[in-house]
Coordinates of N, CA and C in Angstrom, one line a residue:
Y1 N 119.2 -20.2 76.8 CA 119.0 -18.8 76.9 C 117.5 -18.4 76.6
R2 N 116.6 -19.4 76.6 CA 115.2 -19.2 76.4 C 114.6 -18.6 77.7
I3 N 113.5 -18.0 77.6 CA 112.9 -17.2 78.7 C 112.7 -17.9 80.0
I4 N 112.3 -19.2 80.0 CA 112.0 -19.9 81.3 C 113.3 -20.1 82.0
P5 N 114.3 -20.9 81.5 CA 115.5 -21.1 82.3 C 116.3 -19.8 82.6
R6 N 116.2 -18.9 81.6 CA 117.0 -17.6 81.8 C 116.4 -16.8 83.0
A7 N 115.0 -16.7 83.0 CA 114.4 -16.0 84.1 C 114.7 -16.6 85.4
I8 N 114.7 -17.9 85.5 CA 115.0 -18.6 86.8 C 116.4 -18.3 87.1
L9 N 117.3 -18.5 86.2 CA 118.8 -18.3 86.4 C 119.1 -16.9 86.9
F10 N 118.5 -15.9 86.2 CA 118.7 -14.5 86.5 C 118.2 -14.2 87.9
I11 N 117.1 -14.7 88.3 CA 116.6 -14.5 89.6 C 117.5 -15.2 90.7
R12 N 117.9 -16.4 90.4 CA 118.7 -17.1 91.4 C 120.1 -16.5 91.5
T13 N 120.6 -15.8 90.5 CA 121.9 -15.1 90.6 C 121.8 -13.6 90.8
G14 N 120.6 -13.1 91.1 CA 120.5 -11.7 91.5 C 120.6 -10.7 90.3
R15 N 120.5 -11.2 89.1 CA 120.5 -10.3 87.9 C 119.0 -10.0 87.6
R16 N 118.9 -8.8 87.0 CA 117.6 -8.3 86.6 C 117.3 -8.9 85.2
I17 N 116.0 -9.2 85.0 CA 115.6 -9.8 83.7 C 115.1 -8.7 82.8
P18 N 115.7 -8.5 81.6 CA 115.2 -7.5 80.7 C 114.0 -8.0 80.0
L19 N 112.9 -7.4 80.1 CA 111.6 -7.8 79.5 C 111.3 -6.9 78.4
H20 N 111.6 -7.4 77.2 CA 111.4 -6.7 75.9 C 109.9 -6.3 75.7
G21 N 109.7 -5.1 75.4 CA 108.3 -4.6 75.1 C 107.3 -4.9 76.2
G22 N 107.8 -5.0 77.4 CA 106.9 -5.2 78.6 C 106.4 -6.7 78.6
G23 N 106.9 -7.5 77.7 CA 106.4 -8.9 77.8 C 105.0 -9.2 77.2
A24 N 104.6 -8.3 76.3 CA 103.3 -8.4 75.7 C 103.1 -9.6 74.8
S25 N 104.2 -10.0 74.1 CA 104.0 -11.1 73.2 C 103.5 -12.4 73.8
V26 N 102.8 -13.2 73.0 CA 102.1 -14.4 73.5 C 102.7 -15.6 73.0
R27 N 102.8 -16.6 73.8 CA 103.4 -17.9 73.4 C 102.6 -19.1 74.0
S28 N 102.8 -20.2 73.4 CA 102.3 -21.5 73.9 C 103.5 -22.3 74.3
F29 N 103.8 -22.5 75.5 CA 105.0 -23.2 76.0 C 104.7 -24.7 76.1
I30 N 105.6 -25.5 75.5 CA 105.4 -26.9 75.5 C 106.7 -27.6 76.1
H31 N 106.4 -28.6 76.9 CA 107.5 -29.3 77.6 C 108.3 -30.2 76.6
I32 N 109.6 -30.3 76.8 CA 110.4 -31.1 75.8 C 110.0 -32.6 75.8
R33 N 109.5 -33.1 76.9 CA 109.0 -34.5 76.8 C 107.8 -34.7 75.9
D34 N 106.9 -33.7 75.9 CA 105.8 -33.7 75.0 C 106.3 -33.5 73.5
V35 N 107.3 -32.7 73.3 CA 107.9 -32.6 72.0 C 108.5 -33.9 71.5
A36 N 109.3 -34.5 72.4 CA 109.9 -35.8 72.1 C 108.9 -36.8 71.8
D37 N 107.8 -36.9 72.5 CA 106.8 -37.9 72.3 C 106.1 -37.6 70.9
G38 N 105.9 -36.4 70.6 CA 105.3 -36.0 69.3 C 106.2 -36.3 68.2
T39 N 107.5 -36.0 68.3 CA 108.4 -36.3 67.3 C 108.6 -37.8 67.0
W40 N 108.6 -38.6 68.1 CA 108.6 -40.1 68.0 C 107.4 -40.6 67.2
R41 N 106.2 -40.0 67.6 CA 105.0 -40.5 66.9 C 105.0 -40.1 65.4
V42 N 105.5 -39.0 65.1 CA 105.7 -38.6 63.7 C 106.6 -39.5 62.9
A43 N 107.7 -39.9 63.6 CA 108.7 -40.8 63.0 C 108.1 -42.2 62.8
Q44 N 107.3 -42.6 63.7 CA 106.7 -43.9 63.6 C 105.5 -44.0 62.7
A45 N 104.6 -43.0 62.8 CA 103.4 -43.2 62.1 C 103.0 -42.0 61.2
G46 N 103.8 -41.0 61.1 CA 103.5 -39.8 60.3 C 103.7 -40.2 58.8
K47 N 103.0 -39.5 58.0 CA 103.1 -39.7 56.5 C 104.2 -38.8 56.0
P48 N 105.1 -39.4 55.2 CA 106.2 -38.7 54.6 C 105.7 -37.4 53.9
G49 N 106.4 -36.3 54.1 CA 106.0 -35.1 53.4 C 105.0 -34.3 54.1
E50 N 104.3 -34.9 55.1 CA 103.3 -34.1 55.9 C 103.9 -33.3 57.0
V51 N 103.2 -32.3 57.4 CA 103.7 -31.4 58.5 C 102.8 -31.6 59.7
Y52 N 103.4 -31.8 60.8 CA 102.7 -32.0 62.1 C 103.1 -30.9 63.1
H53 N 102.2 -30.1 63.6 CA 102.5 -29.1 64.6 C 102.3 -29.7 66.0
L54 N 103.2 -29.4 66.9 CA 103.0 -29.8 68.3 C 102.9 -28.6 69.1
S55 N 101.8 -28.4 69.8 CA 101.6 -27.2 70.6 C 100.5 -27.5 71.7
T56 N 100.6 -26.8 72.8 CA 99.5 -26.8 73.8 C 98.4 -25.9 73.3
G57 N 97.3 -26.0 74.0 CA 96.2 -25.0 73.7 C 96.2 -23.9 74.7
R58 N 97.3 -23.8 75.5 CA 97.4 -22.7 76.5 C 98.3 -21.6 76.0
L59 N 97.7 -20.4 75.9 CA 98.5 -19.2 75.6 C 98.8 -18.4 76.8
I60 N 100.0 -17.8 76.9 CA 100.3 -17.0 78.0 C 101.3 -15.9 77.5
S61 N 101.2 -14.7 78.0 CA 102.1 -13.6 77.6 C 103.4 -13.9 78.4
I62 N 104.5 -13.3 77.8 CA 105.8 -13.5 78.4 C 105.8 -12.8 79.8
R63 N 105.1 -11.7 79.9 CA 105.0 -11.0 81.2 C 104.3 -11.9 82.2
E64 N 103.2 -12.5 81.9 CA 102.5 -13.4 82.8 C 103.4 -14.6 83.2
L65 N 104.1 -15.1 82.2 CA 105.0 -16.2 82.5 C 106.1 -15.8 83.5
V66 N 106.7 -14.7 83.3 CA 107.7 -14.2 84.2 C 107.1 -13.9 85.6
E67 N 105.9 -13.3 85.6 CA 105.2 -13.1 86.9 C 105.0 -14.4 87.6
R68 N 104.6 -15.5 86.9 CA 104.4 -16.8 87.5 C 105.7 -17.4 88.0
I69 N 106.8 -17.2 87.3 CA 108.1 -17.7 87.8 C 108.5 -16.9 89.0
C70 N 108.3 -15.6 89.0 CA 108.7 -14.8 90.2 C 107.9 -15.3 91.4
S71 N 106.6 -15.5 91.2 CA 105.7 -16.0 92.3 C 106.2 -17.3 92.9
R72 N 106.6 -18.2 92.0 CA 107.0 -19.6 92.4 C 108.4 -19.5 93.1
L73 N 109.2 -18.4 92.8 CA 110.5 -18.3 93.5 C 110.4 -17.3 94.7
G74 N 109.2 -16.8 94.9 CA 109.0 -15.9 96.1 C 109.7 -14.6 96.0
V75 N 109.8 -14.0 94.8 CA 110.3 -12.7 94.6 C 109.3 -11.8 93.9
A76 N 109.4 -10.5 94.2 CA 108.5 -9.5 93.6 C 109.0 -9.2 92.1
F77 N 108.0 -9.3 91.2 CA 108.2 -9.0 89.8 C 109.0 -7.7 89.6
D78 N 108.6 -6.6 90.2 CA 109.2 -5.3 90.1 C 110.7 -5.3 90.6
E79 N 111.0 -6.2 91.5 CA 112.4 -6.2 92.0 C 113.4 -6.9 91.1
C80 N 112.9 -7.7 90.2 CA 113.9 -8.5 89.4 C 113.7 -8.3 87.9
V81 N 112.8 -7.4 87.4 CA 112.5 -7.2 86.0 C 112.7 -5.8 85.6
D82 N 113.4 -5.5 84.5 CA 113.5 -4.2 83.8 C 112.7 -4.3 82.5
I83 N 111.7 -3.4 82.4 CA 111.0 -3.3 81.1 C 111.9 -2.5 80.1
V84 N 112.2 -3.1 79.0 CA 113.1 -2.5 78.0 C 112.3 -2.5 76.7
G85 N 112.9 -1.8 75.7 CA 112.3 -1.6 74.4 C 112.1 -3.0 73.7
E86 N 111.2 -3.0 72.7 CA 111.0 -4.2 72.0 C 112.2 -4.5 71.1
R87 N 112.4 -5.8 70.9 CA 113.5 -6.3 70.0 C 113.0 -6.1 68.6
L88 N 113.8 -5.7 67.7 CA 113.5 -5.6 66.3 C 113.1 -6.9 65.7
G89 N 112.0 -7.0 65.0 CA 111.6 -8.3 64.4 C 111.0 -9.3 65.3
K90 N 110.7 -8.9 66.5 CA 110.1 -9.9 67.5 C 108.7 -10.1 67.1
D91 N 108.3 -11.4 67.1 CA 106.9 -11.7 66.7 C 106.0 -11.5 67.9
A92 N 104.7 -11.0 67.6 CA 103.8 -10.8 68.7 C 103.2 -12.0 69.3
A93 N 103.1 -13.1 68.5 CA 102.6 -14.4 69.0 C 103.1 -15.5 68.2
Y94 N 103.2 -16.7 68.8 CA 103.5 -17.9 68.2 C 102.3 -18.9 68.5
I95 N 101.5 -19.1 67.5 CA 100.3 -20.0 67.8 C 100.3 -21.0 66.7
L96 N 100.3 -22.3 67.1 CA 100.2 -23.4 66.2 C 99.0 -24.2 66.4
D97 N 98.5 -24.9 65.4 CA 97.3 -25.7 65.5 C 97.8 -27.2 65.5
S98 N 97.7 -27.9 66.6 CA 98.2 -29.3 66.7 C 97.1 -30.3 66.5
T99 N 96.0 -29.9 65.9 CA 94.8 -30.8 65.7 C 95.3 -32.0 64.9
K100 N 96.0 -31.8 63.8 CA 96.4 -32.9 63.0 C 97.2 -34.0 63.7
A101 N 98.2 -33.6 64.5 CA 99.0 -34.5 65.3 C 98.1 -35.2 66.4
R102 N 97.2 -34.5 66.9 CA 96.3 -35.1 67.9 C 95.4 -36.2 67.3
E103 N 94.8 -35.8 66.2 CA 93.8 -36.7 65.6 C 94.5 -37.9 64.8
S104 N 95.5 -37.6 64.1 CA 96.1 -38.7 63.2 C 97.1 -39.5 63.9
L105 N 97.8 -39.0 65.0 CA 98.8 -39.7 65.7 C 98.5 -40.0 67.1
G106 N 97.4 -39.5 67.6 CA 97.0 -39.8 68.9 C 97.9 -39.1 70.0
W107 N 98.6 -38.0 69.5 CA 99.5 -37.3 70.4 C 98.7 -36.3 71.2
Q108 N 99.2 -36.1 72.4 CA 98.6 -35.0 73.3 C 99.7 -34.5 74.2
D109 N 99.6 -33.3 74.6 CA 100.6 -32.8 75.6 C 100.1 -33.2 77.0
H110 N 101.1 -33.5 77.8 CA 100.8 -34.1 79.2 C 101.3 -33.2 80.3
V111 N 102.5 -32.5 80.0 CA 103.1 -31.8 81.1 C 102.5 -30.4 81.2
E112 N 101.9 -30.1 82.3 CA 101.3 -28.7 82.5 C 102.4 -27.7 82.7
L113 N 102.1 -26.5 82.4 CA 103.1 -25.4 82.5 C 103.7 -25.3 83.9
D114 N 102.9 -25.3 84.9 CA 103.4 -25.2 86.3 C 104.3 -26.3 86.7
A115 N 104.0 -27.5 86.3 CA 104.8 -28.7 86.6 C 106.1 -28.5 85.8
G116 N 106.1 -28.1 84.6 CA 107.4 -27.8 83.9 C 108.2 -26.8 84.5
L117 N 107.6 -25.7 85.0 CA 108.3 -24.6 85.7 C 109.0 -25.2 86.9
D118 N 108.2 -26.0 87.7 CA 108.8 -26.6 88.9 C 110.0 -27.5 88.6
E119 N 109.9 -28.3 87.5 CA 111.0 -29.1 87.1 C 112.2 -28.3 86.7
T120 N 112.0 -27.2 86.0 CA 113.1 -26.4 85.5 C 113.7 -25.6 86.7
I121 N 112.9 -25.2 87.6 CA 113.5 -24.5 88.8 C 114.4 -25.5 89.6
A122 N 113.9 -26.7 89.8 CA 114.7 -27.7 90.5 C 116.0 -28.0 89.7
W123 N 115.9 -28.1 88.4 CA 117.1 -28.4 87.6 C 118.1 -27.2 87.7
V124 N 117.6 -26.0 87.6 CA 118.5 -24.8 87.8 C 119.2 -24.9 89.2
D125 N 118.4 -25.2 90.2 CA 118.9 -25.2 91.6 C 120.0 -26.3 91.7
R126 N 119.7 -27.5 91.1 CA 120.7 -28.6 91.2 C 122.0 -28.2 90.5
N127 N 121.9 -27.4 89.4 CA 123.1 -27.1 88.6 C 123.6 -25.7 88.7
L128 N 123.1 -25.0 89.7 CA 123.4 -23.6 89.8 C 124.9 -23.3 89.8
D129 N 125.7 -24.1 90.6 CA 127.2 -23.8 90.6 C 127.8 -23.9 89.2
E130 N 127.4 -24.9 88.4 CA 127.9 -25.0 87.1 C 127.4 -23.9 86.2
L131 N 126.1 -23.6 86.3 CA 125.5 -22.5 85.5 C 126.1 -21.2 85.7
R132 N 126.6 -20.9 86.9 CA 127.2 -19.6 87.3 C 128.5 -19.5 86.5
Q133 N 129.1 -20.6 86.0 CA 130.4 -20.6 85.3 C 130.2 -20.3 83.8
Q134 N 128.9 -20.4 83.3 CA 128.6 -20.2 81.9 C 128.3 -18.8 81.6
P135 N 128.5 -18.4 80.3 CA 128.1 -17.0 79.9 C 126.6 -16.8 80.2
M136 N 126.3 -15.6 80.7 CA 124.9 -15.3 81.0 C 124.2 -14.7 79.8
N137 N 124.9 -14.2 78.8 CA 124.3 -13.6 77.6 C 124.5 -14.5 76.4
Y138 N 123.5 -14.5 75.6 CA 123.5 -15.3 74.4 C 124.6 -14.8 73.4
I139 N 125.4 -15.8 72.9 CA 126.4 -15.5 71.9 C 126.0 -16.2 70.7
H140 N 125.6 -15.5 69.6 CA 125.2 -16.2 68.4 C 126.5 -16.8 67.7
Q141 N 126.3 -18.1 67.4 CA 127.4 -18.8 66.7 C 127.1 -18.9 65.2
K142 N 128.0 -18.6 64.3 CA 127.8 -18.7 62.9 C 128.2 -20.0 62.3

């Protein structure tokens, strides 16, 4: 139910995407393969008790991200997005410094955002029939 697969799924199923606070918050999106590689490197060569952040150096607002997804799917942003109020407690930015992981573990991110978006679009398209059977709204489990 994260923003990238959710935006793609909503567009593919004709639902409008609620964009909290206009999508002003900023994030650094990282591909799971880069996270897995970093986690493996920490497990293999990290020092016990140390903290290693894994992050790209690319920041993008949620709005810009959704605009990019819309463009890749050939739909107009205004036709599939509703600007809604900000969620309570939502962070304005998530920014991590991955210098330590890069320098001490030789880690680096490899998957560019657009390539990751294309992979996720292809995955949603391959699995769209199954995804249509799943709940579209997040249900918090305790």
